[in-house]
Short mmCIF file of C-alpha atoms in Angstrom, two decimals:
data_model
loop_
_atom_site.label_atom_id
_atom_site.label_comp_id
_atom_site.label_asym_id
_atom_site.label_seq_id
_atom_site.Cartn_x
_atom_site.Cartn_y
_atom_site.Cartn_z
CA LEU P 1 -0.06 0.01 0.00
CA PRO P 2 2.03 2.97 -1.17
CA TYR P 3 -0.37 5.96 -1.01
CA PRO P 4 -3.32 7.20 1.10
CA MET P 5 -6.54 6.13 -0.63
CA LEU P 6 -10.16 6.98 -0.33
CA ARG P 7 -13.39 5.16 -1.31
CA GLU P 8 -16.70 6.95 -0.91
CA ARG P 9 -20.20 5.53 -0.87
CA ASN P 10 -21.27 3.90 -4.19
CA ALA P 11 -17.83 4.48 -5.61
CA LYS P 12 -16.58 1.44 -7.62
CA GLY P 13 -13.02 1.69 -6.12
CA PHE P 14 -10.51 3.69 -4.35
CA ARG P 15 -8.86 6.91 -5.53
CA ARG P 16 -5.58 8.37 -4.32
CA ILE P 17 -5.57 11.33 -2.04
CA SER P 18 -3.04 13.37 -0.18
CA TRP P 19 -1.90 12.84 3.42
CA ASP P 20 -3.38 16.25 4.32
CA GLU P 21 -6.75 15.33 2.94
CA ALA P 22 -6.74 11.98 4.59
CA THR P 23 -5.64 13.46 7.97
CA ASN P 24 -8.15 16.27 7.91
CA ARG P 25 -11.10 14.00 6.95
CA ILE P 26 -10.30 11.66 9.89
CA ALA P 27 -9.78 14.65 12.27
CA ARG P 28 -13.12 16.20 11.29
CA ARG P 29 -14.95 12.98 12.00
CA ILE P 30 -13.30 12.48 15.42
CA ARG P 31 -14.10 16.04 16.37
CA ALA P 32 -17.74 15.55 15.46
CA SER P 33 -18.16 12.28 17.29
CA ASP P 34 -18.75 11.50 20.85
CA PRO P 35 -15.49 9.83 22.22
CA LYS P 36 -17.62 6.80 23.16
CA ARG P 37 -18.76 6.41 19.54
CA TRP P 38 -15.41 5.74 17.87
CA ALA P 39 -12.85 3.07 18.48
CA MET P 40 -9.37 1.88 17.53
CA PHE P 41 -7.99 -1.69 17.10
CA VAL P 42 -4.19 -2.37 16.87
CA THR P 43 -2.96 -5.67 15.38
CA SER P 44 0.09 -7.47 16.35
CA ARG P 45 1.69 -7.89 12.85
CA GLY P 46 5.23 -6.65 13.65
CA VAL P 47 3.85 -3.65 15.60
CA THR P 48 6.55 -2.03 17.80
CA ASN P 49 5.87 -0.96 21.39
CA GLU P 50 6.14 2.69 20.23
CA VAL P 51 3.19 2.11 18.06
CA TYR P 52 1.11 0.52 20.72
CA TYR P 53 2.06 3.30 23.16
CA MET P 54 1.20 6.12 20.76
CA ALA P 55 -2.09 4.47 19.83
CA GLN P 56 -3.20 4.46 23.46
CA LYS P 57 -1.88 7.91 24.15
CA ALA P 58 -3.51 9.39 21.07
CA ALA P 59 -6.82 7.73 21.90
CA ARG P 60 -6.79 9.01 25.47
CA PHE P 61 -5.69 12.50 24.28
CA LEU P 62 -8.84 12.33 22.07
CA GLY P 63 -11.05 11.33 25.07
CA THR P 64 -11.70 7.68 24.54
CA ASN P 65 -10.52 4.32 26.09
CA ASN P 66 -12.00 2.45 23.09
CA VAL P 67 -8.58 1.09 22.11
CA ASP P 68 -7.80 -2.50 22.03
CA ASN P 69 -5.21 -4.89 20.51
CA ALA P 70 -4.84 -8.46 19.25
CA ALA P 71 -3.95 -9.78 22.71
CA ARG P 72 -7.65 -9.54 23.36
CA LEU P 73 -8.17 -12.29 20.74
CA CYS P 74 -5.30 -14.49 21.91
CA HIS P 75 -4.37 -14.42 25.55
CA SER P 76 -6.87 -12.28 27.56
CA PRO P 77 -8.08 -15.45 29.34
CA SER P 78 -4.47 -16.02 30.38
CA THR P 79 -4.16 -12.46 31.77
CA GLY P 80 -7.16 -12.81 34.14
CA ALA P 81 -6.27 -16.26 35.26
CA MET P 82 -2.61 -15.49 35.86
CA LYS P 83 -3.22 -12.24 37.68
CA TYR P 84 -5.50 -14.03 40.10
CA ALA P 85 -3.24 -17.09 40.53
CA ILE P 86 0.23 -15.63 40.75
CA GLY P 87 -0.13 -11.81 40.43
CA VAL P 88 1.62 -11.50 37.01
CA ALA P 89 0.34 -11.86 33.47
CA ALA P 90 3.53 -12.77 31.60
CA SER P 91 5.78 -15.81 31.24
CA THR P 92 7.39 -16.50 34.50
CA CYS P 93 10.53 -18.13 32.98
CA SER P 94 13.00 -17.85 30.20
CA TYR P 95 13.71 -20.02 27.16
CA LYS P 96 16.96 -21.12 28.81
CA ASP P 97 14.80 -22.85 31.50
CA TRP P 98 13.88 -25.39 28.78
CA TYR P 99 17.45 -26.69 28.81
CA GLY P 100 17.57 -29.63 31.24
CA THR P 101 14.09 -29.42 32.69
CA ASP P 102 12.58 -32.81 33.22
CA LEU P 103 9.39 -32.00 31.25
CA ILE P 104 8.16 -29.47 28.79
CA ILE P 105 4.31 -29.77 28.52
CA LEU P 106 2.50 -28.20 25.57
CA PHE P 107 -1.27 -27.55 26.09
CA GLY P 108 -3.07 -26.60 22.89
CA ALA P 109 0.10 -25.20 21.35
CA ASN P 110 2.08 -25.89 18.17
CA PRO P 111 5.33 -24.04 18.37
CA ALA P 112 6.74 -25.90 15.39
CA ASN P 113 4.35 -24.01 13.13
CA ASP P 114 3.66 -20.91 15.15
CA GLN P 115 7.01 -20.08 16.86
CA PRO P 116 9.42 -22.09 14.73
CA VAL P 117 12.53 -20.44 16.21
CA THR P 118 11.73 -22.30 19.46
CA THR P 119 12.42 -25.73 17.80
CA LYS P 120 16.08 -25.01 18.33
CA TYR P 121 15.40 -24.82 22.01
CA PHE P 122 13.49 -28.11 21.91
CA HIS P 123 16.38 -29.77 20.00
CA GLU P 124 18.94 -28.64 22.55
CA ALA P 125 16.71 -29.44 25.53
CA LYS P 126 16.07 -32.99 24.31
CA LYS P 127 19.85 -33.48 23.94
CA LEU P 128 19.99 -32.78 27.71
CA GLY P 129 17.30 -35.38 28.46
CA THR P 130 14.16 -33.25 28.55
CA LYS P 131 10.97 -35.04 27.60
CA VAL P 132 8.17 -33.18 25.67
CA VAL P 133 4.54 -33.89 26.43
CA VAL P 134 1.75 -32.70 24.14
CA VAL P 135 -1.91 -32.39 25.25
CA ASN P 136 -3.86 -31.58 22.10
CA PRO P 137 -6.74 -33.15 19.98
CA TYR P 138 -4.58 -33.25 16.85
CA ARG P 139 -1.26 -34.96 16.57
CA GLU P 140 0.68 -32.10 14.98
CA PRO P 141 3.13 -33.44 12.42
CA GLY P 142 5.56 -30.62 13.19
CA LEU P 143 5.78 -31.73 16.80
CA GLU P 144 6.44 -35.32 15.71
CA ARG P 145 9.57 -34.40 13.69
CA TYR P 146 10.98 -30.98 12.75
CA TRP P 147 14.03 -30.11 10.73
CA VAL P 148 15.74 -27.27 12.59
CA PRO P 149 17.69 -25.42 9.76
CA SER P 150 20.19 -23.80 12.03
CA THR P 151 21.39 -27.18 13.52
CA ALA P 152 23.31 -29.33 11.06
CA SER P 153 22.21 -32.72 12.43
CA SER P 154 18.60 -31.73 12.62
CA ALA P 155 18.59 -30.08 9.26
CA VAL P 156 19.68 -33.43 7.72
CA PHE P 157 18.04 -36.01 9.94
CA GLY P 158 15.26 -34.04 11.74
CA THR P 159 14.41 -33.84 15.40
CA ASP P 160 11.83 -36.00 17.10
CA ILE P 161 10.19 -33.51 19.45
CA MET P 162 7.18 -35.24 20.96
CA ASP P 163 7.67 -37.97 23.46
CA TYR P 164 4.12 -38.31 24.86
CA TRP P 165 0.79 -37.40 23.28
CA PHE P 166 -2.45 -37.11 25.25
CA PRO P 167 -5.30 -36.62 22.58
CA VAL P 168 -7.96 -34.83 24.72
CA SER P 169 -11.32 -34.21 23.17
CA GLN P 170 -12.44 -30.70 22.10
CA GLY P 171 -12.89 -28.67 25.22
CA GLY P 172 -11.70 -31.61 27.31
CA ASP P 173 -8.70 -30.05 28.88
CA ILE P 174 -10.45 -28.98 32.10
CA ALA P 175 -11.72 -32.52 32.78
CA PHE P 176 -8.36 -34.03 31.82
CA LEU P 177 -6.49 -31.80 34.29
CA TYR P 178 -9.04 -32.39 37.07
CA GLY P 179 -8.26 -36.14 36.57
CA VAL P 180 -4.57 -35.66 36.76
CA ILE P 181 -4.87 -33.51 39.97
CA LYS P 182 -7.25 -36.10 41.44
CA VAL P 183 -4.58 -38.79 40.95
CA LEU P 184 -1.84 -36.54 42.33
CA ILE P 185 -3.89 -35.80 45.53
CA ALA P 186 -4.98 -39.53 45.96
CA ASN P 187 -1.33 -40.53 45.89
CA GLY P 188 0.07 -37.68 47.96
CA TRP P 189 2.22 -36.54 45.01
CA GLU P 190 1.59 -32.83 45.36
CA ASP P 191 4.23 -30.56 46.83
CA LYS P 192 2.81 -30.27 50.35
CA THR P 193 5.41 -27.84 51.69
CA PHE P 194 5.10 -25.35 48.90
CA ILE P 195 1.34 -25.59 49.06
CA ARG P 196 1.26 -25.05 52.83
CA GLU P 197 3.67 -22.16 52.94
CA HIS P 198 3.15 -20.31 49.70
CA THR P 199 -0.39 -20.87 48.42
CA ALA P 200 -4.11 -20.51 49.28
CA GLY P 201 -7.25 -22.25 47.98
CA PHE P 202 -5.78 -25.77 47.67
CA GLU P 203 -8.47 -27.34 49.93
CA GLU P 204 -11.24 -26.03 47.70
CA LEU P 205 -9.60 -27.47 44.59
CA LYS P 206 -9.03 -30.79 46.38
CA THR P 207 -12.70 -30.89 47.37
CA ALA P 208 -13.81 -30.16 43.80
CA ALA P 209 -11.52 -32.80 42.23
CA GLU P 210 -12.49 -35.43 44.69
CA ALA P 211 -16.17 -34.82 44.09
CA LEU P 212 -15.91 -35.57 40.35
CA SER P 213 -16.53 -39.08 39.19
CA TRP P 214 -14.15 -40.84 36.87
CA GLU P 215 -16.96 -41.61 34.53
CA THR P 216 -17.64 -37.89 34.16
CA LEU P 217 -13.96 -37.04 33.69
CA GLU P 218 -13.43 -39.74 31.11
CA LYS P 219 -16.45 -38.65 29.13
CA GLN P 220 -15.54 -34.98 29.03
CA SER P 221 -11.80 -35.49 28.51
CA GLY P 222 -12.23 -38.12 25.84
CA LEU P 223 -9.47 -40.08 27.58
CA PRO P 224 -9.51 -43.07 29.92
CA ARG P 225 -8.52 -42.91 33.57
CA GLN P 226 -5.40 -44.76 32.69
CA SER P 227 -4.21 -41.89 30.56
CA MET P 228 -4.74 -39.44 33.38
CA GLU P 229 -2.89 -41.72 35.71
CA GLU P 230 -0.01 -41.99 33.23
CA PHE P 231 0.24 -38.20 32.93
CA ALA P 232 0.17 -37.81 36.75
CA ALA P 233 3.00 -40.29 36.99
CA LEU P 234 5.01 -38.13 34.66
CA ILE P 235 4.34 -35.12 36.82
CA HIS P 236 5.18 -37.05 40.03
CA SER P 237 8.67 -38.05 38.67
CA ALA P 238 9.44 -34.61 37.38
CA LYS P 239 11.24 -32.32 39.80
CA THR P 240 11.16 -29.59 37.24
CA ALA P 241 8.80 -28.68 34.43
CA VAL P 242 7.79 -25.87 32.09
CA LEU P 243 4.09 -25.67 31.27
CA ILE P 244 3.26 -23.97 28.04
CA TRP P 245 -0.17 -23.16 26.57
CA SER P 246 -1.45 -21.20 23.59
CA MET P 247 -4.50 -20.48 21.50
CA GLY P 248 -5.81 -24.11 21.75
CA ILE P 249 -6.40 -23.42 25.40
CA THR P 250 -7.47 -19.83 25.38
CA GLN P 251 -9.63 -19.43 22.24
CA HIS P 252 -12.82 -21.15 23.34
CA ALA P 253 -15.75 -20.51 25.68
CA TYR P 254 -14.00 -21.89 28.73
CA GLY P 255 -10.62 -20.48 27.91
CA GLY P 256 -10.11 -18.68 31.27
CA ASP P 257 -11.09 -21.81 33.32
CA ALA P 258 -8.76 -23.97 31.22
CA VAL P 259 -5.83 -21.64 31.88
CA SER P 260 -6.73 -21.74 35.61
CA MET P 261 -6.46 -25.56 35.51
CA VAL P 262 -2.97 -25.44 33.92
CA LEU P 263 -1.96 -23.02 36.56
CA ASN P 264 -3.51 -25.27 39.27
CA LEU P 265 -1.38 -28.17 37.95
CA GLY P 266 1.81 -26.12 37.95
CA LEU P 267 1.15 -24.79 41.41
CA SER P 268 0.44 -28.25 42.78
CA LYS P 269 4.19 -29.03 42.18
CA GLY P 270 5.69 -25.58 42.69
CA TYR P 271 6.72 -25.26 39.02
CA VAL P 272 7.18 -21.48 39.24
CA GLY P 273 9.83 -18.98 40.36
CA ARG P 274 12.77 -21.35 40.22
CA ASP P 275 15.25 -22.66 37.61
CA LYS P 276 14.05 -25.00 34.89
CA CYS P 277 10.40 -24.34 35.87
CA GLY P 278 7.83 -21.95 34.51
CA LEU P 279 4.31 -21.04 33.43
CA MET P 280 4.45 -19.85 29.98
CA PRO P 281 1.63 -18.42 27.87
CA ILE P 282 3.49 -18.63 24.59
CA ARG P 283 2.70 -15.77 22.18
CA GLY P 284 1.67 -16.12 18.60
CA HIS P 285 2.98 -12.75 17.27
CA SER P 286 5.92 -10.42 17.78
CA SER P 287 5.42 -8.02 20.70
CA VAL P 288 1.82 -8.91 21.40
CA GLN P 289 3.05 -9.02 25.02
CA GLY P 290 4.00 -5.41 24.71
CA GLY P 291 0.61 -4.32 23.43
CA ALA P 292 -1.18 -4.58 26.74
CA GLU P 293 1.83 -3.47 28.77
CA MET P 294 1.94 -0.22 26.66
CA GLY P 295 -1.74 0.30 27.60
CA ALA P 296 -3.22 -0.32 24.10
CA TYR P 297 -6.05 -2.14 25.87
CA ALA P 298 -9.63 -1.15 26.63
CA THR P 299 -9.43 -2.26 30.21
CA THR P 300 -5.92 -1.18 31.36
CA PHE P 301 -3.60 1.80 31.19
CA PRO P 302 0.19 1.56 30.49
CA GLY P 303 1.84 -0.76 32.96
CA MET P 304 -1.16 -3.02 33.06
CA LYS P 305 -2.90 -0.66 35.58
CA PRO P 306 -6.68 -1.21 35.68
CA ILE P 307 -8.90 1.75 34.45
CA ASN P 308 -10.54 3.51 37.26
CA PRO P 309 -10.81 7.12 38.59
CA ASP P 310 -7.63 6.89 40.64
CA THR P 311 -5.43 5.50 37.89
CA ALA P 312 -6.97 7.93 35.33
CA ARG P 313 -6.18 10.78 37.59
CA GLU P 314 -2.59 9.54 38.04
CA LEU P 315 -2.08 9.24 34.30
CA SER P 316 -3.71 12.69 33.64
CA LEU P 317 -1.14 14.32 35.92
CA ILE P 318 1.69 12.59 33.97
CA TYR P 319 0.34 13.51 30.57
CA GLY P 320 -0.93 17.00 31.32
CA PHE P 321 -4.37 16.32 29.82
CA PRO P 322 -7.55 14.69 31.14
CA VAL P 323 -7.59 10.85 30.63
CA PRO P 324 -11.01 9.11 30.64
CA ASP P 325 -11.74 6.91 33.59
CA TRP P 326 -14.32 4.55 32.07
CA PRO P 327 -13.40 1.08 30.62
CA GLY P 328 -13.50 1.11 26.78
CA MET P 329 -14.99 -1.19 24.28
CA GLN P 330 -13.22 -4.50 23.89
CA THR P 331 -12.63 -5.73 20.32
CA GLY P 332 -15.71 -7.95 20.01
CA GLU P 333 -17.84 -5.16 21.47
CA MET P 334 -16.60 -2.81 18.86
CA VAL P 335 -18.09 -5.05 16.23
CA ASP P 336 -21.31 -5.46 18.11
CA ALA P 337 -21.54 -1.66 18.54
CA ALA P 338 -21.01 -1.23 14.78
CA ALA P 339 -23.80 -3.65 14.03
CA ARG P 340 -26.20 -1.73 16.26
CA GLY P 341 -25.22 1.59 14.49
CA GLU P 342 -23.47 2.91 17.61
CA LEU P 343 -20.02 3.48 16.09
CA ASP P 344 -19.20 6.58 13.90
CA LEU P 345 -15.57 5.58 13.11
CA LEU P 346 -13.39 2.48 13.43
CA TYR P 347 -9.74 2.84 13.10
CA CYS P 348 -7.97 -0.53 12.33
CA LEU P 349 -4.25 -0.42 12.61
CA GLY P 350 -3.60 -3.63 10.70
CA GLY P 351 -5.54 -6.82 11.45
CA ASN P 352 -8.37 -8.39 9.50
CA PHE P 353 -11.59 -9.07 11.43
CA LEU P 354 -12.92 -11.13 8.45
CA ARG P 355 -10.11 -13.66 9.09
CA THR P 356 -9.78 -13.48 12.97
CA LEU P 357 -13.30 -13.28 14.35
CA PRO P 358 -16.11 -15.89 14.00
CA ASP P 359 -19.05 -15.28 11.80
CA PRO P 360 -17.48 -13.29 8.97
CA ASP P 361 -20.86 -12.53 7.38
CA TYR P 362 -21.97 -10.78 10.61
CA VAL P 363 -18.61 -9.00 10.83
CA ALA P 364 -18.85 -7.77 7.21
CA GLN P 365 -22.38 -6.37 7.82
CA ALA P 366 -21.31 -4.64 11.00
CA MET P 367 -18.31 -3.03 9.35
CA ALA P 368 -20.37 -1.91 6.34
CA ASN P 369 -22.59 -0.08 8.94
CA ILE P 370 -19.84 2.26 10.08
CA PRO P 371 -19.85 5.76 8.53
CA MET P 372 -16.12 5.93 8.37
CA ARG P 373 -13.53 3.17 8.42
CA VAL P 374 -9.81 3.83 8.52
CA HIS P 375 -7.30 0.99 7.66
CA GLN P 376 -3.69 1.70 8.50
CA ASP P 377 -1.62 -1.03 6.94
CA ILE P 378 1.31 -2.32 4.87
CA ILE P 379 -0.67 -4.46 2.42
CA LEU P 380 -4.17 -4.72 1.17
CA THR P 381 -6.62 -7.03 2.96
CA ASP P 382 -10.13 -8.07 2.04
CA GLN P 383 -11.85 -6.27 5.01
CA MET P 384 -10.71 -2.95 3.25
CA PHE P 385 -13.00 -3.80 0.33
CA ILE P 386 -16.23 -4.01 2.32
CA GLU P 387 -18.61 -1.37 1.03
CA ALA P 388 -18.23 2.07 2.37
CA LYS P 389 -21.28 3.45 4.32
CA GLU P 390 -19.91 6.89 3.75
CA GLU P 391 -16.06 6.60 3.35
CA VAL P 392 -13.21 4.21 3.77
CA ILE P 393 -9.62 5.61 4.02
CA LEU P 394 -6.50 3.60 3.60
CA LEU P 395 -3.25 4.88 5.19
CA PRO P 396 0.15 3.41 4.07
CA ALA P 397 2.44 2.34 6.89
CA LYS P 398 6.12 1.52 7.12
CA THR P 399 7.11 -1.91 8.36
CA ARG P 400 8.44 -2.39 11.86
CA TYR P 401 12.08 -2.20 10.60
CA GLU P 402 11.49 0.99 8.79
CA GLN P 403 10.04 2.95 11.82
CA ASP P 404 11.66 6.31 12.37
CA ASP P 405 14.35 6.10 15.00
CA GLY P 406 14.04 2.33 15.33
CA GLY P 407 11.73 0.36 17.62
CA ILE P 408 11.39 -2.10 20.46
CA GLU P 409 9.40 -5.31 20.78
CA THR P 410 8.71 -7.60 23.76
CA THR P 411 9.16 -11.28 23.33
CA THR P 412 7.33 -14.20 25.02
CA GLU P 413 10.07 -14.34 27.64
CA ARG P 414 9.75 -10.61 28.56
CA ARG P 415 12.85 -9.60 26.69
CA ILE P 416 12.57 -6.17 25.16
CA ALA P 417 14.82 -5.96 22.03
CA PHE P 418 15.74 -2.99 19.92
CA SER P 419 15.89 -2.88 16.10
CA PRO P 420 17.41 0.20 14.47
CA GLU P 421 15.72 1.94 11.57
CA ILE P 422 16.46 0.51 8.15
CA PRO P 423 16.15 3.63 5.86
CA ARG P 424 13.81 2.57 2.99
CA GLN P 425 10.85 4.40 1.42
CA VAL P 426 7.90 2.80 -0.25
CA GLY P 427 5.74 5.44 -1.83
CA GLU P 428 4.40 7.87 0.79
CA ALA P 429 4.43 5.28 3.70
CA LYS P 430 4.94 6.87 7.11
CA ALA P 431 6.04 5.44 10.47
CA GLU P 432 2.96 3.94 12.13
CA TRP P 433 3.36 5.96 15.35
CA LYS P 434 3.88 9.17 13.43
CA ILE P 435 0.54 8.67 11.62
CA LEU P 436 -1.24 8.31 14.93
CA ARG P 437 0.38 11.36 16.36
CA ASP P 438 -0.29 13.50 13.33
CA ILE P 439 -3.97 12.66 13.37
CA ALA P 440 -4.37 13.36 17.14
CA ALA P 441 -2.57 16.71 16.57
CA ALA P 442 -4.86 17.55 13.67
CA VAL P 443 -7.98 17.03 15.82
CA TYR P 444 -6.87 19.45 18.55
CA PRO P 445 -3.96 21.54 17.08
CA ASP P 446 -4.07 23.96 20.04
CA LYS P 447 -3.19 21.12 22.48
CA ALA P 448 -0.94 19.13 20.21
CA HIS P 449 2.19 20.02 22.22
CA LEU P 450 0.81 17.91 25.13
CA LEU P 451 1.33 14.76 23.04
CA GLY P 452 5.12 14.96 23.36
CA CYS P 453 6.89 11.97 21.88
CA GLU P 454 8.31 14.02 19.00
CA ASP P 455 10.68 11.23 18.06
CA GLY P 456 11.30 7.66 18.82
CA TRP P 457 14.13 8.39 21.36
CA ARG P 458 11.97 10.76 23.45
CA MET P 459 9.13 8.31 23.26
CA ARG P 460 11.18 5.53 24.73
CA GLU P 461 12.31 7.86 27.57
CA GLU P 462 8.64 8.61 28.28
CA ILE P 463 7.69 4.89 28.23
CA ALA P 464 10.47 4.19 30.80
CA ARG P 465 8.92 6.77 33.10
CA VAL P 466 5.29 5.75 32.68
CA VAL P 467 5.94 2.03 32.76
CA PRO P 468 8.74 1.67 35.40
CA PHE P 469 9.49 -2.00 34.66
CA TYR P 470 10.47 -0.97 31.13
CA ASP P 471 13.23 1.28 32.57
CA GLY P 472 16.41 0.72 30.52
CA ILE P 473 14.85 0.78 27.11
CA GLN P 474 15.84 4.33 26.74
CA HIS P 475 19.52 3.21 26.58
CA LEU P 476 19.03 0.64 23.77
CA ARG P 477 20.82 1.84 20.61
CA LYS P 478 21.88 -0.96 18.34
CA THR P 479 20.91 -4.46 16.97
CA GLY P 480 21.04 -6.94 19.72
CA ASP P 481 20.59 -4.46 22.64
CA ALA P 482 17.94 -5.92 24.92
CA ILE P 483 16.72 -5.99 28.56
CA GLN P 484 14.57 -8.62 30.29
CA TYR P 485 12.21 -7.08 32.73
CA GLY P 486 11.65 -8.85 35.93
CA GLY P 487 14.92 -10.94 35.52
CA PRO P 488 15.12 -14.53 34.52
CA HIS P 489 12.14 -15.59 36.65
CA LEU P 490 8.99 -13.80 37.88
CA CYS P 491 7.84 -14.83 41.29
CA ALA P 492 11.44 -15.81 42.11
CA GLY P 493 11.84 -17.46 45.44
CA TRP P 494 8.09 -18.07 45.53
CA ASN P 495 7.43 -14.34 46.23
CA PHE P 496 4.08 -13.66 44.61
CA PRO P 497 2.91 -10.01 43.98
CA THR P 498 -0.68 -10.78 45.07
CA PRO P 499 -2.50 -8.92 47.84
CA ASP P 500 -1.62 -11.62 50.41
CA GLY P 501 1.79 -12.67 48.90
CA LYS P 502 0.54 -16.13 48.12
CA ALA P 503 -0.22 -18.01 44.94
CA HIS P 504 -3.94 -18.89 44.57
CA PHE P 505 -5.54 -22.16 43.37
CA ARG P 506 -8.93 -21.83 41.77
CA ALA P 507 -11.59 -24.52 41.67
CA VAL P 508 -13.41 -24.06 38.40
CA PRO P 509 -16.58 -25.79 37.23
CA LEU P 510 -16.61 -28.42 34.51
CA PRO P 511 -17.80 -27.03 31.20
CA ASN P 512 -21.40 -27.60 30.32
CA LEU P 513 -20.87 -29.58 27.15
CA ASP P 514 -24.40 -30.98 26.93
CA ARG P 515 -25.52 -29.46 23.61
CA ALA P 516 -28.95 -28.95 22.15
CA PRO P 517 -29.66 -31.25 19.17
CA ASP P 518 -29.34 -28.36 16.73
CA LEU P 519 -25.85 -27.27 17.94
CA PHE P 520 -22.61 -28.85 17.04
CA GLU P 521 -18.91 -28.38 17.52
CA VAL P 522 -16.10 -28.14 15.04
CA SER P 523 -12.37 -28.11 15.54
CA THR P 524 -10.19 -26.11 13.09
CA ARG P 525 -6.49 -25.42 12.89
CA ARG P 526 -7.05 -22.01 11.29
CA GLY P 527 -4.20 -21.99 8.90
CA LYS P 528 -2.09 -24.32 11.22
CA GLN P 529 -1.92 -21.49 13.80
CA PHE P 530 -4.62 -22.32 16.27
CA ASN P 531 -5.58 -25.67 17.70
CA SER P 532 -8.89 -27.07 19.08
CA LEU P 533 -11.01 -23.96 18.57
CA ILE P 534 -14.60 -24.39 19.65
CA TYR P 535 -17.56 -22.90 17.83
CA ASP P 536 -21.26 -23.39 18.44
#
């Protein structure tokens, strides 16, 4: 996408317009709209933390908290469950903890396809004796054998990754994990000292597990009691383990509860806060971890602070302009609001709702009902061609490596890495954060100086002040420069940043999988990225 483009109602296609015209059209629409009637979505396709940060700051400068990002579609169930259980919402360990751990357990995850760079870690870990356990309805070919191109022996002969496979049924993870925990408790295999001294809620979980019949657990999990006993025996013999989960756990109706059960299992053995152990929600895209931490989220401000009057007042003092104190629309709510005619403008920075949300016909009808849609992107996507109710504007963006003054991204293991700017110009494409800043400044030019962040260097200095655990990023200058916030382990030494300083078990209900005769379930791998998704 090289130039700004415009398509008006009943026009057969797009026509090229200037940046000034595009910016002024968008600014006029925002000025004329109630802040609660427009929204912004930010994707995770190579979006730097600077873009996420400016997106949320521009939105709040313009009076709305209706800004959300792709983490909402991926790991929001992990965020809630992890904050409750251990007080943090990021991976507690580092990739190096895979080396020499007794077990790596993958729940609903397929790193061979989705995070292929991790296969080198699998290869090295298995050379040190680590066993890999997969809990997933589908036996992923890439997890059976993978050819790691950067390792000579693997590139030629391949690496057998998977050692054990437990084929749970669709939505059967919760029942399966209850069965495993039931076996651990019956045999006294849980870590009693850790549970007694560092946790709360175990007795409630124990009561819930003991009350469930094996017949019910076998039916829901799709696996016999023997399989749950085999898995529990693996856990019993493992002094260390890293538990990894991804979209196959989070992206269904019981995602939050399924994550809680993974956490319950890890906590039952104290697999957190120490070497070769960890609870790892592995990410599907670069820097999606940073999106929420930068505050590009409808329910949190920068630093993952919840939106309320006190935090809004605090951020207002820092920014020098009033920040709204009401929770914004989440991604799905934006589409529903559009369908009801309650949205005047939707600003999509990347992404494609036709490909990432269920019921694409409904999504298309909802988006066609928005008076103005803005799509800021690098390439064309089919959602851009949905008919314009009044106008659709396309804004050409630079890639993450072309962002002015370079950019930072946050990896799954909380490592914030810097990439310098690669000078390259395609048409009239602009740095993504500059586009956002220019539009916000055009809406209220008399207050534009309050936006700050005139360049990438000053923006990183501001991020380090506003999000203290990112302090250090302002000193990153060249390729390879990185910091890891929180150190190698979060919750190190079993110090949990929860109100009572303890980790918390959570007894969750079994899913209600009794369906009406006219409903059915399907499982799809969605282009090999997501596993065991559930639709009704």
